[in-house]
PDB file of C-alpha atoms and ligand atoms in Angstrom:
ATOM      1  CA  UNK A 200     -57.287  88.867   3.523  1.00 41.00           C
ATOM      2  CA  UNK A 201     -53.811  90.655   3.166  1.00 41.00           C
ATOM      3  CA  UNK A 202     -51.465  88.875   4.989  1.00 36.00           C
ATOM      4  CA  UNK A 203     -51.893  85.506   3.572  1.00 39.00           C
ATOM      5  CA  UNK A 204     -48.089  84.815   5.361  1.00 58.00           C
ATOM      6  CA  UNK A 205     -49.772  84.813   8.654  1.00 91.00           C
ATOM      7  CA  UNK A 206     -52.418  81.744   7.445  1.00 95.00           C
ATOM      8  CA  UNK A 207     -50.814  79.032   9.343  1.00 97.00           C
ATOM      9  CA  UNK A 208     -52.787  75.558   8.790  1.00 98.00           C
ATOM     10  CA  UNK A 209     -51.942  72.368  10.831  1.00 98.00           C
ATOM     11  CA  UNK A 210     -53.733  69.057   9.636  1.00 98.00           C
ATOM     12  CA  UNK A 211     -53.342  65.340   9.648  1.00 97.00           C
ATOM     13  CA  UNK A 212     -55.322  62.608  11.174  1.00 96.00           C
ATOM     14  CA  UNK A 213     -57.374  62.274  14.396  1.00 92.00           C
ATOM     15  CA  UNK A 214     -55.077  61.468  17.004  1.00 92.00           C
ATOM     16  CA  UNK A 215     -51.977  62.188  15.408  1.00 95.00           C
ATOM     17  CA  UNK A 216     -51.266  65.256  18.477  1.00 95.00           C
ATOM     18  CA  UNK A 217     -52.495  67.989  16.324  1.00 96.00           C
ATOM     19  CA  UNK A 218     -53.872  69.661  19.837  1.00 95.00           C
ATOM     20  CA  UNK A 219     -51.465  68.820  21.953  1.00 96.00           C
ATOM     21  CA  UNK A 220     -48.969  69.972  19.623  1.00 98.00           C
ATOM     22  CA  UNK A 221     -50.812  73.544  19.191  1.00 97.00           C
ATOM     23  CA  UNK A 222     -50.755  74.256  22.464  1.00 97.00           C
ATOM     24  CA  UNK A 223     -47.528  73.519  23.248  1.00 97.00           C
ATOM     25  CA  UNK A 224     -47.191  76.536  20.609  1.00 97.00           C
ATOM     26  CA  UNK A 225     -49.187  78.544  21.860  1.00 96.00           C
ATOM     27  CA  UNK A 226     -47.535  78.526  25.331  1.00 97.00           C
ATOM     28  CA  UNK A 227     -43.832  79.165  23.094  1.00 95.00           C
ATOM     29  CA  UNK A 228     -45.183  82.005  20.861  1.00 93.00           C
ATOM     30  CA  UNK A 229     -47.896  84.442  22.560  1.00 93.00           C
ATOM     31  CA  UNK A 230     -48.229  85.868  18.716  1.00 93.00           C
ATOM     32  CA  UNK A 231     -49.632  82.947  17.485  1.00 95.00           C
ATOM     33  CA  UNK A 232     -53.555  82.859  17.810  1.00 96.00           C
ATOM     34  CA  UNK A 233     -55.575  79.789  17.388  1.00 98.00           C
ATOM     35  CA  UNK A 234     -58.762  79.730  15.891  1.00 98.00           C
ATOM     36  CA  UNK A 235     -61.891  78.327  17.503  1.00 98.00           C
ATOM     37  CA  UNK A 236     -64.032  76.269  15.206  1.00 98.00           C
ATOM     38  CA  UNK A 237     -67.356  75.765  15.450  1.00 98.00           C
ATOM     39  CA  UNK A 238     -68.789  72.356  15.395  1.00 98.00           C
ATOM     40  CA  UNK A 239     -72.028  70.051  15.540  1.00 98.00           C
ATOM     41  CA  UNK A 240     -70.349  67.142  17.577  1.00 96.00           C
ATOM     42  CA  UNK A 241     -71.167  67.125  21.312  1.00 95.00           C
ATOM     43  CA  UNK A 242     -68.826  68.642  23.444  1.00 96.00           C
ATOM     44  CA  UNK A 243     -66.327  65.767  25.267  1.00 92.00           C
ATOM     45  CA  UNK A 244     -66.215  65.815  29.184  1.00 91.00           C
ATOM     46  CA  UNK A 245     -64.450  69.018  30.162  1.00 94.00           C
ATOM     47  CA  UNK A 246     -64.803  70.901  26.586  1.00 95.00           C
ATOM     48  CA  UNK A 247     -65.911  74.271  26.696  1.00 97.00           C
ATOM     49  CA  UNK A 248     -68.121  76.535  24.970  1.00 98.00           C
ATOM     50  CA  UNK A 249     -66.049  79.362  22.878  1.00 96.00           C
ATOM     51  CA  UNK A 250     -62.405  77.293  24.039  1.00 95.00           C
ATOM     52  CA  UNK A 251     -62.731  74.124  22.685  1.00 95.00           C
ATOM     53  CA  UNK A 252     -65.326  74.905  20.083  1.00 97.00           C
ATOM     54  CA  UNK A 253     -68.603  76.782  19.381  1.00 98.00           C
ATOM     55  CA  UNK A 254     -71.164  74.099  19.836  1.00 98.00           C
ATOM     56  CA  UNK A 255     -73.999  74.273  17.229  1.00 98.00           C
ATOM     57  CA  UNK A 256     -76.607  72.387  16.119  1.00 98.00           C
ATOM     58  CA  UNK A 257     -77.521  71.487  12.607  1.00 98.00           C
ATOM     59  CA  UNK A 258     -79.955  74.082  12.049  1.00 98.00           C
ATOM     60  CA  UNK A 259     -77.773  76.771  12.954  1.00 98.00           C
ATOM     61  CA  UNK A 260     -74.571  75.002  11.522  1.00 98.00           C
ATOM     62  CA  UNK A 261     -76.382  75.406   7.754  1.00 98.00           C
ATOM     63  CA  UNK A 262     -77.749  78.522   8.632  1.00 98.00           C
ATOM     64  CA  UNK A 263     -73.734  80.212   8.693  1.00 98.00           C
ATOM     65  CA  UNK A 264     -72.861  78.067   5.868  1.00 98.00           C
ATOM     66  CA  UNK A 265     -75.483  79.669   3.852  1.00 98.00           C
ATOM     67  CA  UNK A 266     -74.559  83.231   5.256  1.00 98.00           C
ATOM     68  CA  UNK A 267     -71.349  82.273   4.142  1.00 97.00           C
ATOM     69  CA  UNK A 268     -69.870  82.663   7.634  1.00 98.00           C
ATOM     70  CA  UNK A 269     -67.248  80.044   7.418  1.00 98.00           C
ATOM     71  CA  UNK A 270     -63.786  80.721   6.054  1.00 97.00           C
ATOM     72  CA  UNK A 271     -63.950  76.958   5.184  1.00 98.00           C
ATOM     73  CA  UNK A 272     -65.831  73.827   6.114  1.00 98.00           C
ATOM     74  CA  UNK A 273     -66.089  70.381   6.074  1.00 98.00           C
ATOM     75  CA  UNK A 274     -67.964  66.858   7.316  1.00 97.00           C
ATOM     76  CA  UNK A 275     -65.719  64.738   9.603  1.00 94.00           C
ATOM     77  CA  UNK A 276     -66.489  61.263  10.766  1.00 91.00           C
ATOM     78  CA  UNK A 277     -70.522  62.390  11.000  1.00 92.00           C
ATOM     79  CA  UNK A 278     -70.130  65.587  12.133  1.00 96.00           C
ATOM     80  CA  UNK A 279     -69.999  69.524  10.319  1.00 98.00           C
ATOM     81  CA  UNK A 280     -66.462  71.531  11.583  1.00 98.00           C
ATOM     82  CA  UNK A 281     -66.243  74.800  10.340  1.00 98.00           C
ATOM     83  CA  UNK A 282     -63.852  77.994  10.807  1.00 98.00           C
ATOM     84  CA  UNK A 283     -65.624  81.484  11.186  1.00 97.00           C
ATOM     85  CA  UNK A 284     -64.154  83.668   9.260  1.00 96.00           C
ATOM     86  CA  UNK A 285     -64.977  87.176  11.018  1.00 95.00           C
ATOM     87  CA  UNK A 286     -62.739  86.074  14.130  1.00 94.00           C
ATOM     88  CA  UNK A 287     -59.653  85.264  11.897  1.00 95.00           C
ATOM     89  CA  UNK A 288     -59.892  88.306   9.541  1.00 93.00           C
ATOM     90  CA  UNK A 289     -60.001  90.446  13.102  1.00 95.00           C
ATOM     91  CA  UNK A 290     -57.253  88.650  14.159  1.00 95.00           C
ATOM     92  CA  UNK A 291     -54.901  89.069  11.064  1.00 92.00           C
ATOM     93  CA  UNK A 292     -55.754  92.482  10.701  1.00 92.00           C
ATOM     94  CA  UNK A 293     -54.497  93.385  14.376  1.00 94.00           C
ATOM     95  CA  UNK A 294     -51.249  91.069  13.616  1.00 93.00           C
ATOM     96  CA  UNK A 295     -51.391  88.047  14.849  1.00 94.00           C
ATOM     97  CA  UNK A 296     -49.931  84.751  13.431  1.00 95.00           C
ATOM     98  CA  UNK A 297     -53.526  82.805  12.439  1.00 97.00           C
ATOM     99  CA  UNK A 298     -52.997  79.348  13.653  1.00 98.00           C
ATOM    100  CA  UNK A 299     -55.726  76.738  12.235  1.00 98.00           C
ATOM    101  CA  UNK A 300     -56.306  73.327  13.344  1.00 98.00           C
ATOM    102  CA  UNK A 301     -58.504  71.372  10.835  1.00 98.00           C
ATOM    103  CA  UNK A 302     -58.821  68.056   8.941  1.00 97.00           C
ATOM    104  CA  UNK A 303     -57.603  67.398   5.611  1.00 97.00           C
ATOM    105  CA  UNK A 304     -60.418  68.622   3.310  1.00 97.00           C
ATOM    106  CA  UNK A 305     -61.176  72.225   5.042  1.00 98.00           C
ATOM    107  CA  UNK A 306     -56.882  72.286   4.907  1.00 98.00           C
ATOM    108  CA  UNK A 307     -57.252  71.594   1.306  1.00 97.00           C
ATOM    109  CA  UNK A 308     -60.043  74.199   0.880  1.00 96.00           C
ATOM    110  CA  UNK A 309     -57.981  77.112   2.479  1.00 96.00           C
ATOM    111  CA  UNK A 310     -54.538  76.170   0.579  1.00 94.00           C
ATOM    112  CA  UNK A 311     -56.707  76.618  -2.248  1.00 94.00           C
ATOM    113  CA  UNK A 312     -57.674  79.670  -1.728  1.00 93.00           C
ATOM    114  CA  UNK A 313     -54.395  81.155   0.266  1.00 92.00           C
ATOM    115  CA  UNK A 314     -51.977  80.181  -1.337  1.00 92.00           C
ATOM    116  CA  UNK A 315     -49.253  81.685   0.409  1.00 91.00           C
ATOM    117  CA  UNK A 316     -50.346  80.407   3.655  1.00 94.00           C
ATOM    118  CA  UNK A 317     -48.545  77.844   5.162  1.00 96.00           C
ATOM    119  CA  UNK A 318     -49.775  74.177   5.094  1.00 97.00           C
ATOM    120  CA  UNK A 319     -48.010  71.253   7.502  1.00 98.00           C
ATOM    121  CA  UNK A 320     -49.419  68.025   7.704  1.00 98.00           C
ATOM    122  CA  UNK A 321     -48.536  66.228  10.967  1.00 98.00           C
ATOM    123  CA  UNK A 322     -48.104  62.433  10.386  1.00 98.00           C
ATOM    124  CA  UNK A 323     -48.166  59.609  13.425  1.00 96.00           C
ATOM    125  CA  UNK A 324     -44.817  57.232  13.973  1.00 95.00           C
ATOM    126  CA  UNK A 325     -47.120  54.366  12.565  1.00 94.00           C
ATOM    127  CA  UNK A 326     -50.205  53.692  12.523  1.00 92.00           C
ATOM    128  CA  UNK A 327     -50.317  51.165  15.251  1.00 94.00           C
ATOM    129  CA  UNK A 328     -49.019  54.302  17.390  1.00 93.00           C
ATOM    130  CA  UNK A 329     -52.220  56.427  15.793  1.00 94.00           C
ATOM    131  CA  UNK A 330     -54.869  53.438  16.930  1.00 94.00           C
ATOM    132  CA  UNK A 331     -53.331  53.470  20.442  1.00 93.00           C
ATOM    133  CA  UNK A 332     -53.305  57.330  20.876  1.00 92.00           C
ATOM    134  CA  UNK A 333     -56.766  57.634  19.964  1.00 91.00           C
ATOM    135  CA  UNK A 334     -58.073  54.414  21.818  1.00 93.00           C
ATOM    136  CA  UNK A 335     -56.147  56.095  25.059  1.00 90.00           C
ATOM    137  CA  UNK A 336     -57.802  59.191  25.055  1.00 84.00           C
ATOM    138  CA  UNK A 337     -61.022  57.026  25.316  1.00 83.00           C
ATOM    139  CA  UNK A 338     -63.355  59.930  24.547  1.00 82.00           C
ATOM    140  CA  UNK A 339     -65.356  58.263  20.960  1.00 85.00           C
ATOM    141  CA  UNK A 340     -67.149  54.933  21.179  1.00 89.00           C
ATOM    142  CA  UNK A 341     -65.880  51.978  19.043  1.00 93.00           C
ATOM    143  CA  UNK A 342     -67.680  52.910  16.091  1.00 93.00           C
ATOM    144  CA  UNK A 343     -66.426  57.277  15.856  1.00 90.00           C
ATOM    145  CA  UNK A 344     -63.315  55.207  16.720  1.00 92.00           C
ATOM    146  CA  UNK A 345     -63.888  53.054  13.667  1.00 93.00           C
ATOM    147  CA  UNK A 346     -64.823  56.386  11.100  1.00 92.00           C
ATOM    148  CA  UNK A 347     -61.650  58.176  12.443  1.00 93.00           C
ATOM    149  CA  UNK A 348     -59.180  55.236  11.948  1.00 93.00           C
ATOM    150  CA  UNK A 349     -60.759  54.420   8.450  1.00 93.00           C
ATOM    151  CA  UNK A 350     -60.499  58.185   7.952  1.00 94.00           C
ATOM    152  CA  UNK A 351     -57.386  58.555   8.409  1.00 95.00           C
ATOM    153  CA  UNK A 352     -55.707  56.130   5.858  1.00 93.00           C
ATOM    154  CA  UNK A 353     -57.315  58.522   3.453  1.00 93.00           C
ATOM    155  CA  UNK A 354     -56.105  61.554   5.048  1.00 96.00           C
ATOM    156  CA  UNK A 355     -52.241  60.174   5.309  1.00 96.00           C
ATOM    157  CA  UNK A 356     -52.541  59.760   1.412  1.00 96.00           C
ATOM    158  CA  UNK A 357     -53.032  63.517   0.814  1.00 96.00           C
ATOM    159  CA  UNK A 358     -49.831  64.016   3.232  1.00 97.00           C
ATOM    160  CA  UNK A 359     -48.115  65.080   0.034  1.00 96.00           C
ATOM    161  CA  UNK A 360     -50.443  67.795  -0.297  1.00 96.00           C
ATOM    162  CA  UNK A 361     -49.280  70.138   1.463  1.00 97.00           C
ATOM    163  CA  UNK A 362     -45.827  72.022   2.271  1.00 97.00           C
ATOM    164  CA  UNK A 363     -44.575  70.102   4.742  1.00 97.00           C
ATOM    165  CA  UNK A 364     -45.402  66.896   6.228  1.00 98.00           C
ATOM    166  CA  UNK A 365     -43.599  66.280   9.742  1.00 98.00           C
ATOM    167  CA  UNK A 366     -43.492  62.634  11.758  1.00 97.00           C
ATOM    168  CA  UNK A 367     -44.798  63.597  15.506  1.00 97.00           C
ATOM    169  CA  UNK A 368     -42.982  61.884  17.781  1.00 96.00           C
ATOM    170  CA  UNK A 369     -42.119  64.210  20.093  1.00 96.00           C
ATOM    171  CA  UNK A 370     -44.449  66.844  21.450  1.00 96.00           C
ATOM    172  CA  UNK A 371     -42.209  69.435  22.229  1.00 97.00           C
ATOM    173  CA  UNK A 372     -39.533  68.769  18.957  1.00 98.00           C
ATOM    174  CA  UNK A 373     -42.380  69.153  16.847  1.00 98.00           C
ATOM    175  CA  UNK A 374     -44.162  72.417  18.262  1.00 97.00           C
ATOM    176  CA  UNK A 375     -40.260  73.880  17.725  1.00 96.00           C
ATOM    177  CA  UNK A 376     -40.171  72.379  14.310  1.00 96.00           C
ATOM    178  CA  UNK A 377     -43.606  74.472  13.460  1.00 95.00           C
ATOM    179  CA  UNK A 378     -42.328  77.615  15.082  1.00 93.00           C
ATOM    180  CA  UNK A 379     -39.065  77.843  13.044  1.00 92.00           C
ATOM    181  CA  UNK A 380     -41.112  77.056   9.864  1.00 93.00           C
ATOM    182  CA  UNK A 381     -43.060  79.922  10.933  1.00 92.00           C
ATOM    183  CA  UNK A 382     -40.642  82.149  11.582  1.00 89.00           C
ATOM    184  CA  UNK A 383     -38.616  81.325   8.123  1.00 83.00           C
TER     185      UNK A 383
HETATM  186  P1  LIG B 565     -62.382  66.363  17.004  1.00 71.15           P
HETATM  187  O1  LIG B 565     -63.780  65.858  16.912  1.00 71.15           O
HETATM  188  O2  LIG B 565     -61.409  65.255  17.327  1.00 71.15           O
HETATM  189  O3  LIG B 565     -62.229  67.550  17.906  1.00 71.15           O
HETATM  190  O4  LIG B 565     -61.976  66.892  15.540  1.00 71.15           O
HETATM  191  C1  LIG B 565     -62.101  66.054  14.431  1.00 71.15           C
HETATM  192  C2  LIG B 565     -61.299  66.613  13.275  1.00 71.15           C
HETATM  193  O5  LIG B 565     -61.878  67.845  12.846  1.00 71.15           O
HETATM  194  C3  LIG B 565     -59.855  66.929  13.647  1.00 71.15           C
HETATM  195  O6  LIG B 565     -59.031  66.467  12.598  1.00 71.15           O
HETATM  196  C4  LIG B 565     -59.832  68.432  13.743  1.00 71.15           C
HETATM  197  O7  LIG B 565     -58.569  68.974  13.413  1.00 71.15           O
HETATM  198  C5  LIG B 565     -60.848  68.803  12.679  1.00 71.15           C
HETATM  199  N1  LIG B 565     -61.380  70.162  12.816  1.00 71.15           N
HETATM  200  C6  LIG B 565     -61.550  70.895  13.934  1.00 71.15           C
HETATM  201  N2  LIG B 565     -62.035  72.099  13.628  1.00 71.15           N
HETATM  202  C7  LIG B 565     -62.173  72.150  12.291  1.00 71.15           C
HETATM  203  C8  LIG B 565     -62.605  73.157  11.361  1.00 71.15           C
HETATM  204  O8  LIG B 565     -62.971  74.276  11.702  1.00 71.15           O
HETATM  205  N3  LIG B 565     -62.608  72.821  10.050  1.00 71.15           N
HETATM  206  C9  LIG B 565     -62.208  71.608   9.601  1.00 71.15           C
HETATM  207  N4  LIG B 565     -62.223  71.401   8.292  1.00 71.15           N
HETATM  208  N5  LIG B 565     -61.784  70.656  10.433  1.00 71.15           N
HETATM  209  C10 LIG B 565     -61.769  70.911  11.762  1.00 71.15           C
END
């Protein structure tokens, strides 16, 4: 990949906004195209095939690991979450901003390997404020509620990881936050 400037990668834990942040993004900056992972969790009411995610099973999961299909990958809370890699290389190459919204290790993974890409880690208020925001959106039973809060102590320790680590607490500050590191 050429233009390694135009990697954008957003991480931090489950519940932190990290969707609700991208779109508000994506509505501010039509150059800015988000990748769709794929992903062997079931789809949550109202998630789409090819919008939310692509929807795989195991089988076929592996399958594009072994092809080497996936940009980057990674096991979250029980389940595989990968990015494919032809739809981001087509979208770089016509000039788009690549925006991708993954966990911490798959974030690690493409730092790695872009290094000039650009890396922000999105961090809750507190962490009483990250247990309420992910009991609210009431999708995951208690115990995927369990994996993603013990999950994400870990992941707020590799904050320092990355470029830049920003405190969500407002929606719409921090989507204009992201776009001026972006743009700078
Ligand atoms: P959820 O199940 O809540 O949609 O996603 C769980 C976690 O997986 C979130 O932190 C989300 O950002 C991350 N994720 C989504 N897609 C990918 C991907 O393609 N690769 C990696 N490594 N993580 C992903």
């Amino acid at each position: 990949m050429k233009n390694q400037k135009k990697l954008i990668i957003l991480t931090g834990p489950s519940g932190v906004g990290k969707g609700t942040v991208v779109r508000e993004i994506l509505g501010k900056d039509k150059n800015i195209w988000l990748s769709i992972s794929a992903t062997t969790r079931d789809p949550r009411e109202g998630e789409r095939e090819g919008e939310n995610y692509y929807f795989l099973n195991q089988e076929k999961f592996k399958e594009m690991i072994d092809q080497n299909l996936f940009l980057e990958w990674a096991q979250f809370a029980g389940n595989f979450y990968g990015t494919p890699l032809s739809s981001v290389n087509e979208k770089i190459k016509k000039g788009f901003t690549v925006l991708l919204e993954i966990e911490v290790e798959g974030a690690k993974q493409i730092k790695e390997k872009f290094p000039n890409s650009l890396s922000i880690f999105l961090l809750p208020p507190n962490k009483e404020e990250l247990e309420r925001r992910i009991r609210k959106r009431g999708t995951e039973k208690e115990e995927a509620i369990q994996k993603r809060l013990s999950r994400a102590n870990y992941e707020i320790s590799a904050s320092n990881q990355f470029d830049f680590a920003l405190t969500n607490n407002n929606v719409d500050e921090t989507a204009e936050r992201i776009i001026k590191l972006i743009k700078t």
